[in-house]
Structures are given as C-alpha cells and as structure tokens.
mmCIF file of C-alpha atoms in Angstrom:
data_model
loop_
_atom_site.group_PDB
_atom_site.id
_atom_site.type_symbol
_atom_site.label_atom_id
_atom_site.label_comp_id
_atom_site.label_asym_id
_atom_site.label_seq_id
_atom_site.Cartn_x
_atom_site.Cartn_y
_atom_site.Cartn_z
ATOM 1 C CA UNK S 218 130.096 139.574 89.259
ATOM 2 C CA UNK S 219 130.193 135.935 88.318
ATOM 3 C CA UNK S 220 132.935 133.514 89.061
ATOM 4 C CA UNK S 221 134.873 133.930 85.834
ATOM 5 C CA UNK S 222 135.179 137.680 85.986
ATOM 6 C CA UNK S 223 135.886 137.352 89.681
ATOM 7 C CA UNK S 224 138.997 135.417 88.846
ATOM 8 C CA UNK S 225 140.415 137.798 86.293
ATOM 9 C CA UNK S 226 139.872 140.902 88.398
ATOM 10 C CA UNK S 227 142.256 140.184 91.265
ATOM 11 C CA UNK S 228 144.824 138.576 89.009
ATOM 12 C CA UNK S 229 146.384 140.356 86.069
ATOM 13 C CA UNK S 230 148.525 138.195 83.805
ATOM 14 C CA UNK S 231 151.533 138.965 81.651
ATOM 15 C CA UNK S 232 151.252 139.235 77.898
ATOM 16 C CA UNK S 233 153.698 139.899 75.105
ATOM 17 C CA UNK S 234 152.456 143.455 74.672
ATOM 18 C CA UNK S 235 152.748 144.008 78.408
ATOM 19 C CA UNK S 236 156.356 142.853 78.352
ATOM 20 C CA UNK S 237 157.046 145.017 75.331
ATOM 21 C CA UNK S 238 155.762 148.107 77.082
ATOM 22 C CA UNK S 239 157.203 147.308 80.494
ATOM 23 C CA UNK S 240 160.367 149.294 79.987
ATOM 24 C CA UNK S 241 158.575 152.571 80.452
ATOM 25 C CA UNK S 242 160.349 155.658 81.563
ATOM 26 C CA UNK S 243 158.908 158.510 79.617
ATOM 27 C CA UNK S 244 155.661 160.402 80.062
ATOM 28 C CA UNK S 245 153.751 159.890 76.835
ATOM 29 C CA UNK S 246 150.621 161.786 77.804
ATOM 30 C CA UNK S 247 151.677 164.145 80.564
ATOM 31 C CA UNK S 248 151.080 167.283 78.506
ATOM 32 C CA UNK S 249 147.393 166.404 78.317
ATOM 33 C CA UNK S 250 146.978 166.139 82.090
ATOM 34 C CA UNK S 251 146.010 169.787 82.470
ATOM 35 C CA UNK S 252 143.516 169.894 79.610
ATOM 36 C CA UNK S 253 139.700 169.699 79.661
ATOM 37 C CA UNK S 254 139.434 169.731 83.466
ATOM 38 C CA UNK S 255 136.062 171.494 83.256
ATOM 39 C CA UNK S 256 134.822 169.480 80.290
ATOM 40 C CA UNK S 257 131.344 167.987 80.559
ATOM 41 C CA UNK S 258 129.425 165.717 78.242
ATOM 42 C CA UNK S 259 128.954 162.035 77.352
ATOM 43 C CA UNK S 260 131.737 159.667 78.382
ATOM 44 C CA UNK S 261 132.712 156.038 77.875
ATOM 45 C CA UNK S 262 133.543 153.664 80.715
ATOM 46 C CA UNK S 263 135.803 150.729 79.818
ATOM 47 C CA UNK S 264 136.049 147.513 81.841
ATOM 48 C CA UNK S 265 136.099 143.737 81.459
ATOM 49 C CA UNK S 266 133.015 141.830 80.429
ATOM 50 C CA UNK S 267 129.916 142.588 82.529
ATOM 51 C CA UNK S 268 128.909 138.967 83.083
ATOM 52 C CA UNK S 269 126.202 139.728 85.641
ATOM 53 C CA UNK S 270 124.650 142.701 83.867
ATOM 54 C CA UNK S 271 124.718 144.690 87.093
ATOM 55 C CA UNK S 272 127.223 147.224 85.802
ATOM 56 C CA UNK S 273 124.781 148.050 83.031
ATOM 57 C CA UNK S 274 122.148 148.638 85.711
ATOM 58 C CA UNK S 275 124.465 150.985 87.604
ATOM 59 C CA UNK S 276 125.134 152.955 84.442
ATOM 60 C CA UNK S 277 121.417 153.140 83.676
ATOM 61 C CA UNK S 278 120.910 154.618 87.126
ATOM 62 C CA UNK S 279 123.533 157.278 86.388
ATOM 63 C CA UNK S 280 122.114 158.036 82.946
ATOM 64 C CA UNK S 281 118.614 158.647 84.294
ATOM 65 C CA UNK S 282 119.851 161.530 86.392
ATOM 66 C CA UNK S 283 122.475 162.769 83.927
ATOM 67 C CA UNK S 284 120.729 162.915 80.527
ATOM 68 C CA UNK S 285 123.334 165.287 79.094
ATOM 69 C CA UNK S 286 126.305 163.381 80.500
ATOM 70 C CA UNK S 287 125.401 159.811 79.672
ATOM 71 C CA UNK S 288 127.869 156.993 80.148
ATOM 72 C CA UNK S 289 128.393 154.298 77.538
ATOM 73 C CA UNK S 290 129.839 150.994 78.713
ATOM 74 C CA UNK S 291 132.545 149.429 76.553
ATOM 75 C CA UNK S 292 133.081 145.835 77.548
ATOM 76 C CA UNK S 293 136.444 144.205 77.059
ATOM 77 C CA UNK S 294 137.086 140.472 77.159
ATOM 78 C CA UNK S 295 137.299 138.320 80.294
ATOM 79 C CA UNK S 296 141.073 138.060 79.887
ATOM 80 C CA UNK S 297 143.149 140.359 82.087
ATOM 81 C CA UNK S 298 145.981 140.271 79.545
ATOM 82 C CA UNK S 299 143.665 141.388 76.759
ATOM 83 C CA UNK S 300 142.120 144.079 78.947
ATOM 84 C CA UNK S 301 145.568 145.484 79.718
ATOM 85 C CA UNK S 302 146.682 145.398 76.088
ATOM 86 C CA UNK S 303 143.488 147.045 74.883
ATOM 87 C CA UNK S 304 144.036 149.938 77.278
ATOM 88 C CA UNK S 305 147.685 150.288 76.249
ATOM 89 C CA UNK S 306 146.769 150.401 72.564
ATOM 90 C CA UNK S 307 144.153 153.090 73.079
ATOM 91 C CA UNK S 308 146.381 155.132 75.370
ATOM 92 C CA UNK S 309 149.209 154.992 72.836
ATOM 93 C CA UNK S 310 146.770 156.207 70.185
ATOM 94 C CA UNK S 311 145.768 159.093 72.493
ATOM 95 C CA UNK S 312 142.155 157.982 72.128
ATOM 96 C CA UNK S 313 139.805 160.471 73.777
ATOM 97 C CA UNK S 314 137.020 157.869 73.695
ATOM 98 C CA UNK S 315 138.333 155.944 76.701
ATOM 99 C CA UNK S 316 137.320 158.423 79.405
ATOM 100 C CA UNK S 317 137.170 156.225 82.522
ATOM 101 C CA UNK S 318 138.922 152.862 82.590
ATOM 102 C CA UNK S 319 139.052 149.992 85.047
ATOM 103 C CA UNK S 320 142.667 149.595 86.193
ATOM 104 C CA UNK S 321 143.978 146.514 87.981
ATOM 105 C CA UNK S 322 145.849 147.571 91.111
ATOM 106 C CA UNK S 323 149.154 146.401 89.617
ATOM 107 C CA UNK S 324 148.760 148.465 86.426
ATOM 108 C CA UNK S 325 148.645 151.885 88.094
ATOM 109 C CA UNK S 326 152.416 152.506 88.292
ATOM 110 C CA UNK S 327 152.927 151.513 84.650
ATOM 111 C CA UNK S 328 150.097 153.695 83.336
ATOM 112 C CA UNK S 329 151.034 156.593 85.612
ATOM 113 C CA UNK S 330 154.697 156.459 84.603
ATOM 114 C CA UNK S 331 153.658 156.774 80.957
ATOM 115 C CA UNK S 332 151.496 159.793 81.782
ATOM 116 C CA UNK S 333 148.305 158.096 80.602
ATOM 117 C CA UNK S 334 146.278 158.607 83.795
ATOM 118 C CA UNK S 335 145.012 161.991 84.942
ATOM 119 C CA UNK S 336 146.375 162.834 88.417
ATOM 120 C CA UNK S 337 143.434 163.166 90.810
ATOM 121 C CA UNK S 338 144.383 166.433 92.440
ATOM 122 C CA UNK S 339 143.179 170.019 92.562
ATOM 123 C CA UNK S 340 139.732 170.417 91.040
ATOM 124 C CA UNK S 341 139.904 166.763 89.954
ATOM 125 C CA UNK S 342 140.707 165.482 93.432
ATOM 126 C CA UNK S 343 138.701 162.957 95.444
ATOM 127 C CA UNK S 344 138.285 162.509 99.199
ATOM 128 C CA UNK S 345 140.264 159.411 100.157
ATOM 129 C CA UNK S 346 139.566 159.568 103.916
ATOM 130 C CA UNK S 347 136.599 157.119 103.808
ATOM 131 C CA UNK S 348 138.568 154.600 101.733
ATOM 132 C CA UNK S 349 140.773 151.665 102.686
ATOM 133 C CA UNK S 350 144.302 152.960 103.076
ATOM 134 C CA UNK S 351 145.816 149.959 101.312
ATOM 135 C CA UNK S 352 143.567 150.583 98.287
ATOM 136 C CA UNK S 353 144.484 154.273 98.222
ATOM 137 C CA UNK S 354 148.167 153.370 98.451
ATOM 138 C CA UNK S 355 147.777 151.024 95.485
ATOM 139 C CA UNK S 356 146.215 153.838 93.445
ATOM 140 C CA UNK S 357 149.096 156.176 94.308
ATOM 141 C CA UNK S 358 152.372 156.460 92.430
ATOM 142 C CA UNK S 359 155.329 158.541 93.570
ATOM 143 C CA UNK S 360 153.172 160.318 96.117
ATOM 144 C CA UNK S 361 150.377 161.261 93.733
ATOM 145 C CA UNK S 362 146.891 159.698 93.426
ATOM 146 C CA UNK S 363 146.251 158.467 89.897
ATOM 147 C CA UNK S 364 143.075 156.392 90.285
ATOM 148 C CA UNK S 365 139.938 156.111 92.413
ATOM 149 C CA UNK S 366 139.820 152.823 94.385
ATOM 150 C CA UNK S 367 136.710 150.977 93.269
ATOM 151 C CA UNK S 368 136.884 147.323 94.315
ATOM 152 C CA UNK S 369 139.268 145.517 96.610
ATOM 153 C CA UNK S 370 140.049 141.968 97.650
ATOM 154 C CA UNK S 371 142.387 140.035 99.865
ATOM 155 C CA UNK S 372 143.408 136.476 100.461
ATOM 156 C CA UNK S 373 141.933 134.512 103.361
ATOM 157 C CA UNK S 374 142.477 131.100 104.899
ATOM 158 C CA UNK S 375 139.529 128.743 104.371
ATOM 159 C CA UNK S 376 139.537 125.941 106.911
ATOM 160 C CA UNK S 377 137.435 122.974 107.996
ATOM 161 C CA UNK S 378 135.911 124.165 111.259
ATOM 162 C CA UNK S 379 134.477 120.688 111.868
ATOM 163 C CA UNK S 380 138.030 119.291 112.004
ATOM 164 C CA UNK S 381 140.021 122.273 113.287
ATOM 165 C CA UNK S 382 138.454 123.876 116.395
ATOM 166 C CA UNK S 383 140.584 127.012 116.190
ATOM 167 C CA UNK S 384 142.154 128.344 112.994
ATOM 168 C CA UNK S 385 145.946 128.570 112.987
ATOM 169 C CA UNK S 386 147.380 132.032 113.595
ATOM 170 C CA UNK S 387 150.979 131.149 112.663
ATOM 171 C CA UNK S 388 152.709 128.997 110.076
ATOM 172 C CA UNK S 389 153.876 126.651 112.816
ATOM 173 C CA UNK S 390 150.310 126.122 114.022
ATOM 174 C CA UNK S 391 149.120 125.461 110.480
ATOM 175 C CA UNK S 392 151.813 122.850 109.909
ATOM 176 C CA UNK S 393 151.014 121.247 113.269
ATOM 177 C CA UNK S 394 147.384 120.943 112.159
ATOM 178 C CA UNK S 395 148.540 119.027 109.084
ATOM 179 C CA UNK S 396 148.483 115.961 111.351
ATOM 180 C CA UNK S 397 144.699 116.272 111.299
ATOM 181 C CA UNK S 398 144.730 116.240 107.502
ATOM 182 C CA UNK S 399 146.872 113.104 107.429
ATOM 183 C CA UNK S 400 144.587 111.397 109.943
ATOM 184 C CA UNK S 401 141.644 112.063 107.620
ATOM 185 C CA UNK S 402 143.618 111.104 104.489
ATOM 186 C CA UNK S 403 143.287 114.550 102.909
ATOM 187 C CA UNK S 404 145.663 117.230 101.687
ATOM 188 C CA UNK S 405 146.676 119.831 104.250
ATOM 189 C CA UNK S 406 147.259 123.206 102.575
ATOM 190 C CA UNK S 407 147.027 124.667 99.088
ATOM 191 C CA UNK S 408 147.044 128.058 97.465
ATOM 192 C CA UNK S 409 147.759 129.057 93.877
ATOM 193 C CA UNK S 410 151.104 127.530 92.913
ATOM 194 C CA UNK S 411 150.868 127.046 89.149
ATOM 195 C CA UNK S 412 153.272 129.151 87.098
ATOM 196 C CA UNK S 413 151.027 132.194 86.532
ATOM 197 C CA UNK S 414 150.130 135.466 88.249
ATOM 198 C CA UNK S 415 148.530 133.686 91.183
ATOM 199 C CA UNK S 416 151.956 132.346 92.137
ATOM 200 C CA UNK S 417 153.271 135.909 92.317
ATOM 201 C CA UNK S 418 150.425 136.618 94.752
ATOM 202 C CA UNK S 419 151.202 133.602 96.926
ATOM 203 C CA UNK S 420 154.984 134.026 96.840
ATOM 204 C CA UNK S 421 154.656 137.736 97.642
ATOM 205 C CA UNK S 422 152.415 136.930 100.607
ATOM 206 C CA UNK S 423 154.972 134.510 102.027
ATOM 207 C CA UNK S 424 157.894 136.889 101.455
ATOM 208 C CA UNK S 425 156.048 139.917 102.847
ATOM 209 C CA UNK S 426 154.796 137.984 105.877
ATOM 210 C CA UNK S 427 158.384 137.072 106.744
ATOM 211 C CA UNK S 428 159.428 140.723 106.592
ATOM 212 C CA UNK S 429 160.946 140.577 103.136
ATOM 213 C CA UNK S 430 160.424 142.630 99.992
ATOM 214 C CA UNK S 431 160.595 141.987 96.272
ATOM 215 C CA UNK S 432 161.633 145.458 95.118
ATOM 216 C CA UNK S 433 162.819 148.588 96.884
ATOM 217 C CA UNK S 434 160.608 151.643 97.237
ATOM 218 C CA UNK S 435 161.883 153.084 93.950
ATOM 219 C CA UNK S 436 160.212 150.178 92.134
ATOM 220 C CA UNK S 437 163.320 149.771 89.998
ATOM 221 C CA UNK S 438 165.730 147.808 92.189
ATOM 222 C CA UNK S 439 165.307 144.210 93.326
ATOM 223 C CA UNK S 440 165.479 143.503 97.056
ATOM 224 C CA UNK S 441 164.540 139.847 97.197
ATOM 225 C CA UNK S 442 167.872 138.072 97.788
ATOM 226 C CA UNK S 443 167.570 138.408 101.571
ATOM 227 C CA UNK S 444 167.239 136.113 104.626
ATOM 228 C CA UNK S 445 163.666 137.355 105.144
ATOM 229 C CA UNK S 446 162.607 136.490 101.593
ATOM 230 C CA UNK S 447 164.335 133.116 101.957
ATOM 231 C CA UNK S 448 162.346 132.411 105.104
ATOM 232 C CA UNK S 449 159.080 133.179 103.328
ATOM 233 C CA UNK S 450 159.765 131.202 100.155
ATOM 234 C CA UNK S 451 161.198 128.317 102.189
ATOM 235 C CA UNK S 452 157.887 127.981 104.025
ATOM 236 C CA UNK S 453 156.230 127.079 100.718
ATOM 237 C CA UNK S 454 159.113 125.006 99.340
ATOM 238 C CA UNK S 455 159.549 122.963 102.522
ATOM 239 C CA UNK S 456 155.806 122.358 102.872
ATOM 240 C CA UNK S 457 155.660 121.098 99.295
ATOM 241 C CA UNK S 458 158.716 118.893 99.760
ATOM 242 C CA UNK S 459 157.347 117.183 102.876
ATOM 243 C CA UNK S 460 153.815 116.793 101.508
ATOM 244 C CA UNK S 461 152.004 119.337 103.689
ATOM 245 C CA UNK S 462 151.249 121.012 100.366
ATOM 246 C CA UNK S 463 149.983 118.115 98.209
ATOM 247 C CA UNK S 464 151.913 117.431 95.014
ATOM 248 C CA UNK S 465 148.930 118.207 92.765
ATOM 249 C CA UNK S 466 148.766 121.725 94.210
ATOM 250 C CA UNK S 467 151.704 122.749 92.010
ATOM 251 C CA UNK S 468 149.109 122.881 89.203
ATOM 252 C CA UNK S 469 146.462 124.803 91.152
ATOM 253 C CA UNK S 470 145.019 128.121 90.114
ATOM 254 C CA UNK S 471 142.039 129.574 92.012
ATOM 255 C CA UNK S 472 139.438 127.193 90.642
ATOM 256 C CA UNK S 473 141.370 123.966 91.111
ATOM 257 C CA UNK S 474 141.933 124.862 94.762
ATOM 258 C CA UNK S 475 138.291 125.790 95.280
ATOM 259 C CA UNK S 476 137.105 122.536 93.738
ATOM 260 C CA UNK S 477 139.494 120.479 95.848
ATOM 261 C CA UNK S 478 138.357 122.230 99.027
ATOM 262 C CA UNK S 479 134.664 121.817 98.165
ATOM 263 C CA UNK S 480 135.281 118.133 97.445
ATOM 264 C CA UNK S 481 136.697 117.642 100.946
ATOM 265 C CA UNK S 482 140.249 117.066 99.719
ATOM 266 C CA UNK S 483 141.866 119.941 101.641
ATOM 267 C CA UNK S 484 141.978 121.008 105.252
ATOM 268 C CA UNK S 485 143.196 124.537 104.461
ATOM 269 C CA UNK S 486 142.951 126.694 101.343
ATOM 270 C CA UNK S 487 144.261 130.158 100.605
ATOM 271 C CA UNK S 488 141.870 131.889 98.215
ATOM 272 C CA UNK S 489 139.808 135.023 97.555
ATOM 273 C CA UNK S 490 136.411 135.985 98.949
ATOM 274 C CA UNK S 491 134.441 134.701 95.947
ATOM 275 C CA UNK S 492 134.936 131.128 97.170
ATOM 276 C CA UNK S 493 132.847 131.620 100.318
ATOM 277 C CA UNK S 494 129.366 131.702 98.859
ATOM 278 C CA UNK S 495 130.135 129.017 96.269
ATOM 279 C CA UNK S 496 131.472 126.579 98.856
ATOM 280 C CA UNK S 497 128.363 127.239 100.953
ATOM 281 C CA UNK S 498 125.839 126.801 98.137
ATOM 282 C CA UNK S 499 127.252 124.613 95.341
ATOM 283 C CA UNK S 500 125.288 121.423 94.975
ATOM 284 C CA UNK S 501 128.506 119.424 94.734
ATOM 285 C CA UNK S 502 130.122 120.998 97.818
ATOM 286 C CA UNK S 503 130.600 118.540 100.675
ATOM 287 C CA UNK S 504 131.817 121.260 103.057
ATOM 288 C CA UNK S 505 128.564 123.214 103.443
ATOM 289 C CA UNK S 506 128.279 124.280 107.059
ATOM 290 C CA UNK S 507 131.676 122.745 107.803
ATOM 291 C CA UNK S 508 134.068 125.565 106.924
ATOM 292 C CA UNK S 509 134.969 129.059 108.031
ATOM 293 C CA UNK S 510 137.525 131.718 107.141
ATOM 294 C CA UNK S 511 140.363 133.351 109.041
ATOM 295 C CA UNK S 512 143.132 135.818 108.212
ATOM 296 C CA UNK S 513 146.133 134.179 106.604
ATOM 297 C CA UNK S 514 148.754 133.168 109.170
ATOM 298 C CA UNK S 515 152.361 134.323 109.102
ATOM 299 C CA UNK S 516 155.518 133.354 110.977
ATOM 300 C CA UNK S 517 154.525 135.208 114.147
ATOM 301 C CA UNK S 518 150.799 135.937 113.762
ATOM 302 C CA UNK S 519 148.536 137.315 111.050
ATOM 303 C CA UNK S 520 150.384 137.332 107.750
ATOM 304 C CA UNK S 521 150.337 139.772 104.863
ATOM 305 C CA UNK S 522 147.534 139.154 102.386
ATOM 306 C CA UNK S 523 148.148 140.329 98.850
ATOM 307 C CA UNK S 524 145.834 143.105 97.742
ATOM 308 C CA UNK S 525 143.549 142.491 94.775
ATOM 309 C CA UNK S 526 140.976 144.683 93.107
ATOM 310 C CA UNK S 527 140.573 147.507 90.628
ATOM 311 C CA UNK S 528 140.539 151.273 90.584
ATOM 312 C CA UNK S 529 138.936 153.712 88.175
ATOM 313 C CA UNK S 530 141.397 155.717 86.150
ATOM 314 C CA UNK S 531 140.686 158.857 84.160
ATOM 315 C CA UNK S 532 142.402 159.082 80.794
ATOM 316 C CA UNK S 533 144.457 162.233 80.290
ATOM 317 C CA UNK S 534 142.996 162.347 76.779
ATOM 318 C CA UNK S 535 139.365 162.595 77.928
ATOM 319 C CA UNK S 536 137.595 165.758 76.801
ATOM 320 C CA UNK S 537 134.984 165.537 79.566
ATOM 321 C CA UNK S 538 137.046 165.165 82.728
ATOM 322 C CA UNK S 539 134.586 166.921 85.051
ATOM 323 C CA UNK S 540 131.916 164.398 84.085
ATOM 324 C CA UNK S 541 134.420 161.562 84.408
ATOM 325 C CA UNK S 542 135.253 162.678 87.940
ATOM 326 C CA UNK S 543 131.599 162.847 88.984
ATOM 327 C CA UNK S 544 131.022 159.352 87.584
ATOM 328 C CA UNK S 545 134.019 158.008 89.491
ATOM 329 C CA UNK S 546 132.714 159.572 92.715
ATOM 330 C CA UNK S 547 129.290 158.042 92.011
ATOM 331 C CA UNK S 548 130.929 154.627 91.708
ATOM 332 C CA UNK S 549 132.577 155.152 95.084
ATOM 333 C CA UNK S 550 129.341 156.139 96.830
ATOM 334 C CA UNK S 551 127.947 154.051 99.679
ATOM 335 C CA UNK S 552 124.952 152.896 97.640
ATOM 336 C CA UNK S 553 127.010 151.644 94.703
ATOM 337 C CA UNK S 554 129.748 150.093 96.847
ATOM 338 C CA UNK S 555 127.083 148.263 98.836
ATOM 339 C CA UNK S 556 125.410 147.104 95.636
ATOM 340 C CA UNK S 557 128.682 145.800 94.187
ATOM 341 C CA UNK S 558 129.324 143.856 97.384
ATOM 342 C CA UNK S 559 125.884 142.286 97.714
ATOM 343 C CA UNK S 560 125.169 141.585 94.049
ATOM 344 C CA UNK S 561 128.645 140.897 92.666
ATOM 345 C CA UNK S 562 130.733 139.848 95.708
ATOM 346 C CA UNK S 563 133.099 142.730 95.010
ATOM 347 C CA UNK S 564 134.943 143.728 98.165
ATOM 348 C CA UNK S 565 134.219 147.416 98.826
ATOM 349 C CA UNK S 566 136.833 150.120 99.229
ATOM 350 C CA UNK S 567 134.698 152.064 101.740
ATOM 351 C CA UNK S 568 135.979 151.280 105.232
ATOM 352 C CA UNK S 569 132.574 151.772 106.859
ATOM 353 C CA UNK S 570 130.988 148.810 105.092
ATOM 354 C CA UNK S 571 133.259 146.327 106.855
ATOM 355 C CA UNK S 572 131.603 147.160 110.173
ATOM 356 C CA UNK S 573 128.053 147.661 108.896
ATOM 357 C CA UNK S 574 125.707 145.541 111.096
ATOM 358 C CA UNK S 575 123.286 144.792 108.256
ATOM 359 C CA UNK S 576 126.025 143.479 105.993
ATOM 360 C CA UNK S 577 127.732 141.528 108.754
ATOM 361 C CA UNK S 578 124.425 139.782 109.521
ATOM 362 C CA UNK S 579 124.019 138.597 105.923
ATOM 363 C CA UNK S 580 124.951 134.878 105.799
ATOM 364 C CA UNK S 581 126.147 135.272 102.200
ATOM 365 C CA UNK S 582 128.716 137.760 103.489
ATOM 366 C CA UNK S 583 130.012 135.583 106.305
ATOM 367 C CA UNK S 584 133.544 136.367 105.188
ATOM 368 C CA UNK S 585 133.205 140.177 105.423
ATOM 369 C CA UNK S 586 134.609 140.711 108.932
ATOM 370 C CA UNK S 587 137.564 138.444 108.237
ATOM 371 C CA UNK S 588 138.190 140.099 104.894
ATOM 372 C CA UNK S 589 138.311 143.471 106.606
ATOM 373 C CA UNK S 590 140.895 142.106 109.041
ATOM 374 C CA UNK S 591 142.862 140.651 106.142
ATOM 375 C CA UNK S 592 142.863 143.926 104.240
ATOM 376 C CA UNK S 593 144.060 145.801 107.310
ATOM 377 C CA UNK S 594 147.426 144.057 106.971
ATOM 378 C CA UNK S 595 147.378 143.564 103.188
ATOM 379 C CA UNK S 596 150.259 144.562 100.957
ATOM 380 C CA UNK S 597 150.385 145.207 97.244
ATOM 381 C CA UNK S 598 152.299 143.068 94.837
ATOM 382 C CA UNK S 599 155.579 144.763 93.851
ATOM 383 C CA UNK S 600 154.865 148.426 93.095
ATOM 384 C CA UNK S 601 156.802 149.100 89.929
ATOM 385 C CA UNK S 602 156.220 150.560 86.445
ATOM 386 C CA UNK S 603 158.001 147.438 85.165
ATOM 387 C CA UNK S 604 155.487 145.032 86.656
ATOM 388 C CA UNK S 605 155.147 142.542 83.760
ATOM 389 C CA UNK S 606 158.854 141.740 83.805
ATOM 390 C CA UNK S 607 158.968 141.641 87.595
ATOM 391 C CA UNK S 608 156.067 139.234 87.950
ATOM 392 C CA UNK S 609 157.518 136.972 85.249
ATOM 393 C CA UNK S 610 160.754 136.751 87.259
ATOM 394 C CA UNK S 611 158.832 135.900 90.432
ATOM 395 C CA UNK S 612 156.690 133.238 88.776
ATOM 396 C CA UNK S 613 159.599 131.496 87.073
ATOM 397 C CA UNK S 614 161.848 131.292 90.106
ATOM 398 C CA UNK S 615 159.274 130.778 92.844
ATOM 399 C CA UNK S 616 157.843 127.861 90.853
ATOM 400 C CA UNK S 617 161.306 126.319 90.502
ATOM 401 C CA UNK S 618 161.959 126.707 94.234
ATOM 402 C CA UNK S 619 158.636 125.230 95.360
ATOM 403 C CA UNK S 620 158.848 122.324 92.920
ATOM 404 C CA UNK S 621 162.395 121.621 94.084
ATOM 405 C CA UNK S 622 164.126 122.313 90.783
ATOM 406 C CA UNK S 623 166.292 124.988 92.449
ATOM 407 C CA UNK S 624 167.376 125.603 96.021
ATOM 408 C CA UNK S 625 165.552 128.589 97.515
ATOM 409 C CA UNK S 626 168.817 130.519 97.783
ATOM 410 C CA UNK S 627 169.583 130.085 94.077
ATOM 411 C CA UNK S 628 165.997 130.864 93.074
ATOM 412 C CA UNK S 629 166.159 134.170 94.936
ATOM 413 C CA UNK S 630 169.514 135.074 93.388
ATOM 414 C CA UNK S 631 168.089 134.335 89.932
ATOM 415 C CA UNK S 632 164.907 136.247 90.761
ATOM 416 C CA UNK S 633 166.965 139.244 91.858
ATOM 417 C CA UNK S 634 168.981 139.223 88.628
ATOM 418 C CA UNK S 635 165.917 138.796 86.420
ATOM 419 C CA UNK S 636 164.061 141.638 88.156
ATOM 420 C CA UNK S 637 167.019 143.986 87.806
ATOM 421 C CA UNK S 638 167.296 143.073 84.121
ATOM 422 C CA UNK S 639 163.589 143.773 83.617
ATOM 423 C CA UNK S 640 163.660 147.117 85.394
ATOM 424 C CA UNK S 641 166.780 148.256 83.553
ATOM 425 C CA UNK S 642 165.231 147.472 80.172
ATOM 426 C CA UNK S 643 167.706 144.687 79.402
#
C-alpha cells in the first residue's frame, strides 16, 4: 500500500451523506441476513484504490484456485468519505453486486445497525481466536461479529534516539524532555491537530489515556464532560499554549507531521506505522538512523493508542455468501496477512505475526514489536452507529480547546451537548 492509501485507511472522514445517514435506528437489510448462506459463485470485492497493485495479485492467486468462484475487484477512490458514501448508496439500493466490502473500523456500528452487514455466526462464522482482540472488538456490534478483521494499525511515538536516550513513558517525562528540544531549537511534540478526523484520533487517545470516555457503552449517550476527559484534553491544550506543541502543529495532518519530523524539526511525533520506513529511506530525511519508536505515553505509563484499520464485511444482499466467507478467510490467512505487512505496510490482525522472528529481524519492520505493544492497549474511537455526528462534535470542540478559543471545561460541555444532539437525531 502506498503512502496515500495508507493515510485514508486509518482515518475515515465525515461527509454530507455520512451525516445524513448518521441518525440510523432501523434495520434496512436485516431480513436478508438469513438468505443465500450456501450460495457459491463469482463475487465482487470492493475497496479503495489499489495503488500498489498487490491486491490485484492476491485476487489473481485466489482466482487460480477457484475458477468457478472468481473474485472481481471494484476499486473506489482514495477518499475515505467517498468510499463510505459509495457503500451506503449501494447498500440502500440492496445491490447484490457488492459481496465483500472493505469497512473502516469506525463504520461497523453504523452499517450493522442498518442491517447491511451479514452477521458472521453459525455456518458463516469465523475463528477469531488467532486475531487481535482489539480488532475483533472493533468488528463487533452489540455482542455480535459483523466483519472479519483484515488490517490494523495503531499510533506510536517517534522520537530522536540520538537526542533522547530513553523514550518517555509518561506525559510528564515527555514534557520534561521538551527542554532538549528547546536546547536544539526544534519543536518538541506534534500529532494530528488540524480540524479533521485525525484530531478525533488524537483527542480520543488523550481522553482514553486519562481514563475518560467519549460515549457510554450504548453508543448513544455522551460521557465526555468528566474530570478524566478534562485531564486528557488539557494535556494537549496546555502543551499547545506553552509551546511544547509548536504553533504550526495546529495545521498538521499525518503528512505535515511526518515531513516536519524527517526535516529534523520535531523531537517527538505521534503517527502511524507507515512513517517508519519513509523516515528511514526518504532521500530528504535527515533523521535516518537517528530515530526509533515507542508506545505512546500516558499520564501514568503507556497510553491508549487509537485503533486504525479495516475489516471485511459481507453484504446481506450477496447471493454467494459461502464463497464470500471463504474469500474473507483466505484474506485472513497467515500467508496473505504476512504479504500485506511486508509489501504494503499493513499491520496484520493475526497475533502470531507480531512475535515472528523472521519479521522482527526485517529492518523495514523495525516498528513491528512496538506496534504490537501499542495495539495491546489500543482503544477504538467512539463505538456508535452515529459516528459521523460524534466525530464532528469532537473535532470542532477539541480544536477550539487546543487552539485556546474555548476553555477545556466549556469545550467538553459543548462536545457533550453536540454528541447527544447527534445521537438523538436532532
């Protein structure tokens, strides 16, 4: 997977159609869930643009051994918003031509609540024991598995090992190390703080690390106006106010942060695993051989990375569900998961690969052990069928708090009210 698709996979944005469909409560396709469970034949797999061409190679491998159950790849755009809207449109049309679809981890509750995804149970069940628990949890809604975890990802702390002998394990240690940044006339810490989905990721990490929550377990009630959430959001707001987060970082998405770190302008950077190999190999990178990765710190130790990645969902309208299931299992096999990791830098969902000696010895995968540690404590973004409205409320108010336009306490009160309005359909 190349850099551009890498960025849209962990981060799903919010579009007008998404907001229009966020107030879901009914089950549009539930009656189709029990149909065609034994159906076999050609199927279509739908995902974002295959920029590396490797997905086509994987499908060719399947087709060679399944001549009567061939898979056709339908590529969507690179835009997460457009991918989401395309799926919604085809689900609403009860299109039986979208058999297996790539589902961002934050879309599962929405699609499941509408009844668009086939529950993976009974004869259509999969074995989740070998998979990362956090990825399985993200593919589960109201106690039922609705998708097969396919790729994962988690945030990590990139740091200058030539300047910082030991990576910080707490927020206090990180802020103490900001003295080193000032001594070298560089920025201390940045993440993704522009007003977009990446800010929801970063704000959620801070809130979760401090023991807070955004929504309650029902996914319909806000739970963010709390002392714990205030502690988490205040970490970011205070660091921005005093300059430990440089002022320009309020505009950073993933790429701006990566470029600043590679240019030697940052001591610490929160970002995804794709950055590792680029920072180590880009011709313009001045940090080659000078950086390493560590789990993100929290108030009292390792923090709570936000889970990224995609799962494979089976449309309830598919006429060939038995074939769809076999294809999904094929995609979860050791060989394919390993291939996606090595060739596309896609974090696997198979637990065993994070301790595989061959993979751990690969210098291009120098982040793998740390990523496994990060995923062990990772948490999903708010699990709710009203996600587009919830993330919009987080982005708007977290941005205002970090920038200093609102006190943290007021931002959280406004966030709470906006989330409750979104989940009530108002």
